[in-house]
Amino acid sequence: MKLSPDSPAEDIVAHLQTLRNEANIAGMSRFGIDTATALGITTPQMKAIVRQVKKDHARALKLWNTGLRDARMAAILTADPKTLTRAEADLWAGDFNSWEIVDTAADLFTKTPFWKELVAEFAEDEREFVRRTAFAMIAGAVVHNKNEPDETFITYLPLIEAHSADPRNFVKKAVNWALRNIGKRNRTCHTPALALSQKLAASADKTARWIGKDAVRELSNERILARLK
């Protein structure tokens, strides 16, 4: 099926279903991805589809509402961050059930004008994948929001510390990711991030200690230090 920028959501879903790959689904499952509604579309296949259909926010909302993992990935990649509303972001976040959907959506959310409000909201949410979203957003914004002042990210360090004892796998890995990315942004960010990493590494809490030690190891790496400006 040939897709175009005018292709409706139904045609995109039908095309995705023709690409169903059981071997890929099994492989995704081994990486901790929820495959209950997955079709096993590969990343190159998804990129090719996104190039064909372009961005269409109204259609992205319809794709999300199908509930299919791969349709939802297409929705995230073709949604317009300038059109996305907070209510829509909240609704999508409530449906998150897999780390790779979270991390892809986090990149979309950090392009919205209200991304900092989402970080604050999601960090306080008790749902594992919603809280992960907050820290995945911080980790992504450090890299992609190049015009954001360093102070924005430095002020997230207390938030990282506050949630460093959350032992849930997908939360602690995102908290660690956010801390490491802040520390790798530049010399200004590196100093306070390393200080927090060292503090957490000495924590009596097992999760905080793991986050801290792992971050100290990376932020003390000579190649990382040499690359910092």
PDB file of C-alpha atoms in Angstrom:
ATOM      1  CA  MET A   1       0.000   0.000   0.000  1.00  0.00           C
ATOM      2  CA  LYS A   2       1.382   3.395  -1.016  1.00  0.00           C
ATOM      3  CA  LEU A   3       0.969   6.042   1.641  1.00  0.00           C
ATOM      4  CA  SER A   4       0.875   9.807   1.178  1.00  0.00           C
ATOM      5  CA  PRO A   5       0.564  12.930   3.346  1.00  0.00           C
ATOM      6  CA  ASP A   6      -3.203  12.678   2.795  1.00  0.00           C
ATOM      7  CA  SER A   7      -3.490   9.050   3.906  1.00  0.00           C
ATOM      8  CA  PRO A   8      -6.100   8.681   6.661  1.00  0.00           C
ATOM      9  CA  ALA A   9      -5.352   6.935   9.934  1.00  0.00           C
ATOM     10  CA  GLU A  10      -7.246   3.841   8.784  1.00  0.00           C
ATOM     11  CA  ASP A  11      -4.961   3.387   5.770  1.00  0.00           C
ATOM     12  CA  ILE A  12      -1.839   3.806   7.884  1.00  0.00           C
ATOM     13  CA  VAL A  13      -3.067   1.196  10.355  1.00  0.00           C
ATOM     14  CA  ALA A  14      -3.909  -1.172   7.494  1.00  0.00           C
ATOM     15  CA  HIS A  15      -0.394  -0.697   6.109  1.00  0.00           C
ATOM     16  CA  LEU A  16       1.168  -1.317   9.499  1.00  0.00           C
ATOM     17  CA  GLN A  17      -0.767  -4.556   9.811  1.00  0.00           C
ATOM     18  CA  THR A  18       0.659  -5.822   6.513  1.00  0.00           C
ATOM     19  CA  LEU A  19       4.130  -5.444   8.041  1.00  0.00           C
ATOM     20  CA  ARG A  20       3.408  -7.541  11.129  1.00  0.00           C
ATOM     21  CA  ASN A  21       6.525  -9.523  12.088  1.00  0.00           C
ATOM     22  CA  GLU A  22       6.270 -12.191  14.780  1.00  0.00           C
ATOM     23  CA  ALA A  23      10.040 -12.545  15.129  1.00  0.00           C
ATOM     24  CA  ASN A  24      10.384  -8.827  15.787  1.00  0.00           C
ATOM     25  CA  ILE A  25       7.588  -8.955  18.333  1.00  0.00           C
ATOM     26  CA  ALA A  26       9.419 -11.698  20.205  1.00  0.00           C
ATOM     27  CA  GLY A  27      12.628  -9.665  20.096  1.00  0.00           C
ATOM     28  CA  MET A  28      10.896  -6.582  21.456  1.00  0.00           C
ATOM     29  CA  SER A  29       9.545  -8.610  24.339  1.00  0.00           C
ATOM     30  CA  ARG A  30      13.075  -9.655  25.295  1.00  0.00           C
ATOM     31  CA  PHE A  31      13.983  -5.981  25.611  1.00  0.00           C
ATOM     32  CA  GLY A  32      11.208  -5.354  28.100  1.00  0.00           C
ATOM     33  CA  ILE A  33       8.793  -3.773  25.628  1.00  0.00           C
ATOM     34  CA  ASP A  34       5.089  -4.405  26.122  1.00  0.00           C
ATOM     35  CA  THR A  35       4.046  -6.330  23.013  1.00  0.00           C
ATOM     36  CA  ALA A  36       0.376  -6.962  23.803  1.00  0.00           C
ATOM     37  CA  THR A  37      -0.681  -4.793  20.857  1.00  0.00           C
ATOM     38  CA  ALA A  38       2.616  -4.702  18.953  1.00  0.00           C
ATOM     39  CA  LEU A  39       2.983  -5.471  15.251  1.00  0.00           C
ATOM     40  CA  GLY A  40       6.775  -5.653  15.287  1.00  0.00           C
ATOM     41  CA  ILE A  41       7.437  -2.743  12.922  1.00  0.00           C
ATOM     42  CA  THR A  42      11.160  -2.011  12.683  1.00  0.00           C
ATOM     43  CA  THR A  43      12.630   1.442  13.213  1.00  0.00           C
ATOM     44  CA  PRO A  44      13.644   1.819   9.518  1.00  0.00           C
ATOM     45  CA  GLN A  45      10.127   0.820   8.463  1.00  0.00           C
ATOM     46  CA  MET A  46       8.580   3.326  10.854  1.00  0.00           C
ATOM     47  CA  LYS A  47      10.894   6.102   9.666  1.00  0.00           C
ATOM     48  CA  ALA A  48       9.940   5.355   6.058  1.00  0.00           C
ATOM     49  CA  ILE A  49       6.234   5.545   6.929  1.00  0.00           C
ATOM     50  CA  VAL A  50       6.681   8.830   8.805  1.00  0.00           C
ATOM     51  CA  ARG A  51       8.525  10.330   5.823  1.00  0.00           C
ATOM     52  CA  GLN A  52       5.620   9.402   3.564  1.00  0.00           C
ATOM     53  CA  VAL A  53       2.729  10.601   5.693  1.00  0.00           C
ATOM     54  CA  LYS A  54       4.342  13.737   7.189  1.00  0.00           C
ATOM     55  CA  LYS A  55       2.970  15.516  10.273  1.00  0.00           C
ATOM     56  CA  ASP A  56      -0.780  15.691  10.790  1.00  0.00           C
ATOM     57  CA  HIS A  57      -1.857  16.331  14.358  1.00  0.00           C
ATOM     58  CA  ALA A  58      -5.533  15.470  13.994  1.00  0.00           C
ATOM     59  CA  ARG A  59      -4.612  12.171  12.362  1.00  0.00           C
ATOM     60  CA  ALA A  60      -2.003  11.493  15.054  1.00  0.00           C
ATOM     61  CA  LEU A  61      -4.732  11.691  17.685  1.00  0.00           C
ATOM     62  CA  LYS A  62      -6.749   9.100  15.746  1.00  0.00           C
ATOM     63  CA  LEU A  63      -3.717   6.841  15.453  1.00  0.00           C
ATOM     64  CA  TRP A  64      -3.166   7.061  19.200  1.00  0.00           C
ATOM     65  CA  ASN A  65      -6.764   6.121  19.898  1.00  0.00           C
ATOM     66  CA  THR A  66      -6.358   2.810  18.049  1.00  0.00           C
ATOM     67  CA  GLY A  67      -4.437   1.492  21.049  1.00  0.00           C
ATOM     68  CA  LEU A  68      -1.957  -0.332  18.797  1.00  0.00           C
ATOM     69  CA  ARG A  69       1.655   0.050  19.894  1.00  0.00           C
ATOM     70  CA  ASP A  70       2.969   0.744  16.391  1.00  0.00           C
ATOM     71  CA  ALA A  71       0.130   3.111  15.503  1.00  0.00           C
ATOM     72  CA  ARG A  72       0.879   4.982  18.706  1.00  0.00           C
ATOM     73  CA  MET A  73       4.532   5.220  17.764  1.00  0.00           C
ATOM     74  CA  ALA A  74       3.467   6.668  14.404  1.00  0.00           C
ATOM     75  CA  ALA A  75       1.182   9.070  16.284  1.00  0.00           C
ATOM     76  CA  ILE A  76       4.038  10.369  18.416  1.00  0.00           C
ATOM     77  CA  LEU A  77       6.305  10.798  15.400  1.00  0.00           C
ATOM     78  CA  THR A  78       3.700  12.654  13.313  1.00  0.00           C
ATOM     79  CA  ALA A  79       2.101  14.799  16.033  1.00  0.00           C
ATOM     80  CA  ASP A  80       2.755  18.536  16.055  1.00  0.00           C
ATOM     81  CA  PRO A  81       4.287  19.731  19.359  1.00  0.00           C
ATOM     82  CA  LYS A  82       3.055  23.250  18.622  1.00  0.00           C
ATOM     83  CA  THR A  83      -0.523  21.969  18.391  1.00  0.00           C
ATOM     84  CA  LEU A  84      -0.376  19.371  21.154  1.00  0.00           C
ATOM     85  CA  THR A  85      -2.308  20.476  24.229  1.00  0.00           C
ATOM     86  CA  ARG A  86      -1.562  19.732  27.856  1.00  0.00           C
ATOM     87  CA  ALA A  87      -4.776  17.751  28.050  1.00  0.00           C
ATOM     88  CA  GLU A  88      -3.647  15.581  25.143  1.00  0.00           C
ATOM     89  CA  ALA A  89      -0.205  15.089  26.698  1.00  0.00           C
ATOM     90  CA  ASP A  90      -1.838  14.064  29.975  1.00  0.00           C
ATOM     91  CA  LEU A  91      -4.154  11.664  28.188  1.00  0.00           C
ATOM     92  CA  TRP A  92      -1.324  10.022  26.292  1.00  0.00           C
ATOM     93  CA  ALA A  93       0.850   9.766  29.394  1.00  0.00           C
ATOM     94  CA  GLY A  94      -1.963   7.966  31.177  1.00  0.00           C
ATOM     95  CA  ASP A  95      -1.799   5.293  28.471  1.00  0.00           C
ATOM     96  CA  PHE A  96       1.967   4.770  28.641  1.00  0.00           C
ATOM     97  CA  ASN A  97       2.851   1.122  29.251  1.00  0.00           C
ATOM     98  CA  SER A  98       6.324   0.687  27.776  1.00  0.00           C
ATOM     99  CA  TRP A  99       9.664   2.460  28.116  1.00  0.00           C
ATOM    100  CA  GLU A 100      10.225   2.962  24.381  1.00  0.00           C
ATOM    101  CA  ILE A 101       6.864   4.661  23.921  1.00  0.00           C
ATOM    102  CA  VAL A 102       7.725   6.874  26.899  1.00  0.00           C
ATOM    103  CA  ASP A 103      11.151   7.831  25.603  1.00  0.00           C
ATOM    104  CA  THR A 104       9.859   8.637  22.114  1.00  0.00           C
ATOM    105  CA  ALA A 105       6.995  10.713  23.498  1.00  0.00           C
ATOM    106  CA  ALA A 106       9.387  12.510  25.841  1.00  0.00           C
ATOM    107  CA  ASP A 107      11.196  13.963  22.830  1.00  0.00           C
ATOM    108  CA  LEU A 108       7.869  15.243  21.481  1.00  0.00           C
ATOM    109  CA  PHE A 109       6.832  16.702  24.813  1.00  0.00           C
ATOM    110  CA  THR A 110      10.095  18.630  25.279  1.00  0.00           C
ATOM    111  CA  LYS A 111       9.294  20.552  22.077  1.00  0.00           C
ATOM    112  CA  THR A 112       6.084  21.946  23.548  1.00  0.00           C
ATOM    113  CA  PRO A 113       5.975  25.402  25.173  1.00  0.00           C
ATOM    114  CA  PHE A 114       4.757  23.827  28.427  1.00  0.00           C
ATOM    115  CA  TRP A 115       7.336  21.068  28.752  1.00  0.00           C
ATOM    116  CA  LYS A 116       8.622  22.265  32.133  1.00  0.00           C
ATOM    117  CA  GLU A 117       5.097  22.126  33.549  1.00  0.00           C
ATOM    118  CA  LEU A 118       4.824  18.541  32.326  1.00  0.00           C
ATOM    119  CA  VAL A 119       8.114  17.608  33.988  1.00  0.00           C
ATOM    120  CA  ALA A 120       6.911  18.964  37.318  1.00  0.00           C
ATOM    121  CA  GLU A 121       3.541  17.234  36.987  1.00  0.00           C
ATOM    122  CA  PHE A 122       4.815  13.879  35.790  1.00  0.00           C
ATOM    123  CA  ALA A 123       7.611  13.668  38.373  1.00  0.00           C
ATOM    124  CA  GLU A 124       5.027  13.745  41.157  1.00  0.00           C
ATOM    125  CA  ASP A 125       2.809  11.133  39.498  1.00  0.00           C
ATOM    126  CA  GLU A 126       3.038   7.746  41.202  1.00  0.00           C
ATOM    127  CA  ARG A 127       2.567   5.742  37.990  1.00  0.00           C
ATOM    128  CA  GLU A 128       5.883   4.226  36.932  1.00  0.00           C
ATOM    129  CA  PHE A 129       5.823   5.140  33.263  1.00  0.00           C
ATOM    130  CA  VAL A 130       4.452   8.633  33.874  1.00  0.00           C
ATOM    131  CA  ARG A 131       7.213   9.385  36.365  1.00  0.00           C
ATOM    132  CA  ARG A 132       9.761   7.962  33.943  1.00  0.00           C
ATOM    133  CA  THR A 133       8.474  10.439  31.371  1.00  0.00           C
ATOM    134  CA  ALA A 134       9.521  13.387  33.534  1.00  0.00           C
ATOM    135  CA  PHE A 135      13.125  12.246  33.761  1.00  0.00           C
ATOM    136  CA  ALA A 136      13.288  11.078  30.141  1.00  0.00           C
ATOM    137  CA  MET A 137      12.152  14.587  29.226  1.00  0.00           C
ATOM    138  CA  ILE A 138      14.929  16.144  31.295  1.00  0.00           C
ATOM    139  CA  ALA A 139      17.490  13.806  29.738  1.00  0.00           C
ATOM    140  CA  GLY A 140      16.272  14.662  26.241  1.00  0.00           C
ATOM    141  CA  ALA A 141      15.908  18.389  26.790  1.00  0.00           C
ATOM    142  CA  VAL A 142      19.516  18.611  27.996  1.00  0.00           C
ATOM    143  CA  VAL A 143      20.610  17.428  24.558  1.00  0.00           C
ATOM    144  CA  HIS A 144      17.973  18.870  22.221  1.00  0.00           C
ATOM    145  CA  ASN A 145      16.916  22.160  23.831  1.00  0.00           C
ATOM    146  CA  LYS A 146      20.244  23.805  23.138  1.00  0.00           C
ATOM    147  CA  ASN A 147      19.034  27.343  23.813  1.00  0.00           C
ATOM    148  CA  GLU A 148      17.751  26.462  27.271  1.00  0.00           C
ATOM    149  CA  PRO A 149      19.868  28.095  30.005  1.00  0.00           C
ATOM    150  CA  ASP A 150      22.095  25.801  32.056  1.00  0.00           C
ATOM    151  CA  GLU A 151      20.281  26.972  35.170  1.00  0.00           C
ATOM    152  CA  THR A 152      17.130  25.180  34.033  1.00  0.00           C
ATOM    153  CA  PHE A 153      18.874  21.845  34.236  1.00  0.00           C
ATOM    154  CA  ILE A 154      20.827  22.623  37.383  1.00  0.00           C
ATOM    155  CA  THR A 155      17.544  23.401  39.136  1.00  0.00           C
ATOM    156  CA  TYR A 156      16.351  19.886  38.260  1.00  0.00           C
ATOM    157  CA  LEU A 157      19.049  18.311  40.427  1.00  0.00           C
ATOM    158  CA  PRO A 158      16.949  18.555  43.638  1.00  0.00           C
ATOM    159  CA  LEU A 159      14.101  16.829  41.767  1.00  0.00           C
ATOM    160  CA  ILE A 160      16.494  14.071  40.776  1.00  0.00           C
ATOM    161  CA  GLU A 161      17.629  13.713  44.365  1.00  0.00           C
ATOM    162  CA  ALA A 162      14.041  13.659  45.619  1.00  0.00           C
ATOM    163  CA  HIS A 163      13.194  10.663  43.424  1.00  0.00           C
ATOM    164  CA  SER A 164      16.534   8.869  43.581  1.00  0.00           C
ATOM    165  CA  ALA A 165      15.166   6.310  46.029  1.00  0.00           C
ATOM    166  CA  ASP A 166      12.349   5.162  43.740  1.00  0.00           C
ATOM    167  CA  PRO A 167      13.389   1.526  43.217  1.00  0.00           C
ATOM    168  CA  ARG A 168      11.228   0.812  40.184  1.00  0.00           C
ATOM    169  CA  ASN A 169      13.398  -0.212  37.257  1.00  0.00           C
ATOM    170  CA  PHE A 170      12.098   2.191  34.634  1.00  0.00           C
ATOM    171  CA  VAL A 171      12.119   5.124  37.032  1.00  0.00           C
ATOM    172  CA  LYS A 172      15.583   4.656  38.506  1.00  0.00           C
ATOM    173  CA  LYS A 173      17.131   4.213  35.057  1.00  0.00           C
ATOM    174  CA  ALA A 174      15.531   7.442  33.840  1.00  0.00           C
ATOM    175  CA  VAL A 175      16.595   9.342  36.968  1.00  0.00           C
ATOM    176  CA  ASN A 176      20.138   8.112  36.399  1.00  0.00           C
ATOM    177  CA  TRP A 177      19.918   9.045  32.702  1.00  0.00           C
ATOM    178  CA  ALA A 178      18.785  12.578  33.523  1.00  0.00           C
ATOM    179  CA  LEU A 179      21.577  13.053  36.063  1.00  0.00           C
ATOM    180  CA  ARG A 180      24.261  11.799  33.691  1.00  0.00           C
ATOM    181  CA  ASN A 181      23.022  13.930  30.789  1.00  0.00           C
ATOM    182  CA  ILE A 182      22.970  17.075  32.894  1.00  0.00           C
ATOM    183  CA  GLY A 183      26.531  16.395  33.968  1.00  0.00           C
ATOM    184  CA  LYS A 184      27.653  15.880  30.383  1.00  0.00           C
ATOM    185  CA  ARG A 185      26.120  19.090  29.034  1.00  0.00           C
ATOM    186  CA  ASN A 186      29.074  21.339  29.826  1.00  0.00           C
ATOM    187  CA  ARG A 187      31.473  22.298  32.606  1.00  0.00           C
ATOM    188  CA  THR A 188      28.899  24.526  34.281  1.00  0.00           C
ATOM    189  CA  CYS A 189      26.447  21.657  34.649  1.00  0.00           C
ATOM    190  CA  HIS A 190      29.107  19.044  35.311  1.00  0.00           C
ATOM    191  CA  THR A 191      30.264  20.345  38.664  1.00  0.00           C
ATOM    192  CA  PRO A 192      26.921  20.301  40.519  1.00  0.00           C
ATOM    193  CA  ALA A 193      25.821  17.083  38.786  1.00  0.00           C
ATOM    194  CA  LEU A 194      28.985  15.294  39.838  1.00  0.00           C
ATOM    195  CA  ALA A 195      28.583  16.613  43.386  1.00  0.00           C
ATOM    196  CA  LEU A 196      25.066  15.185  43.564  1.00  0.00           C
ATOM    197  CA  SER A 197      26.260  11.918  42.040  1.00  0.00           C
ATOM    198  CA  GLN A 198      28.909  11.600  44.751  1.00  0.00           C
ATOM    199  CA  LYS A 199      26.352  12.394  47.433  1.00  0.00           C
ATOM    200  CA  LEU A 200      23.982   9.719  46.131  1.00  0.00           C
ATOM    201  CA  ALA A 201      26.840   7.226  45.793  1.00  0.00           C
ATOM    202  CA  ALA A 202      27.338   7.513  49.546  1.00  0.00           C
ATOM    203  CA  SER A 203      23.630   7.120  50.320  1.00  0.00           C
ATOM    204  CA  ALA A 204      22.316   4.434  52.644  1.00  0.00           C
ATOM    205  CA  ASP A 205      19.542   3.801  50.130  1.00  0.00           C
ATOM    206  CA  LYS A 206      20.366   1.030  47.668  1.00  0.00           C
ATOM    207  CA  THR A 207      18.683   2.636  44.654  1.00  0.00           C
ATOM    208  CA  ALA A 208      20.123   6.108  45.237  1.00  0.00           C
ATOM    209  CA  ARG A 209      23.548   4.542  45.734  1.00  0.00           C
ATOM    210  CA  TRP A 210      23.316   2.692  42.412  1.00  0.00           C
ATOM    211  CA  ILE A 211      22.222   5.855  40.597  1.00  0.00           C
ATOM    212  CA  GLY A 212      25.046   7.843  42.161  1.00  0.00           C
ATOM    213  CA  LYS A 213      27.821   5.323  41.594  1.00  0.00           C
ATOM    214  CA  ASP A 214      26.853   4.797  37.958  1.00  0.00           C
ATOM    215  CA  ALA A 215      26.727   8.552  37.353  1.00  0.00           C
ATOM    216  CA  VAL A 216      30.055   9.145  39.108  1.00  0.00           C
ATOM    217  CA  ARG A 217      31.655   6.484  36.933  1.00  0.00           C
ATOM    218  CA  GLU A 218      30.533   8.182  33.717  1.00  0.00           C
ATOM    219  CA  LEU A 219      31.009  11.784  34.807  1.00  0.00           C
ATOM    220  CA  SER A 220      34.548  11.002  35.977  1.00  0.00           C
ATOM    221  CA  ASN A 221      35.486   9.362  32.693  1.00  0.00           C
ATOM    222  CA  GLU A 222      38.508  11.063  31.133  1.00  0.00           C
ATOM    223  CA  ARG A 223      36.974  11.112  27.657  1.00  0.00           C
ATOM    224  CA  ILE A 224      33.852  12.792  28.983  1.00  0.00           C
ATOM    225  CA  LEU A 225      35.906  15.359  30.882  1.00  0.00           C
ATOM    226  CA  ALA A 226      38.033  16.101  27.816  1.00  0.00           C
ATOM    227  CA  ARG A 227      34.909  16.688  25.705  1.00  0.00           C
ATOM    228  CA  LEU A 228      33.275  19.145  28.121  1.00  0.00           C
ATOM    229  CA  LYS A 229      33.550  22.818  27.249  1.00  0.00           C
TER     230      LYS A 229
END
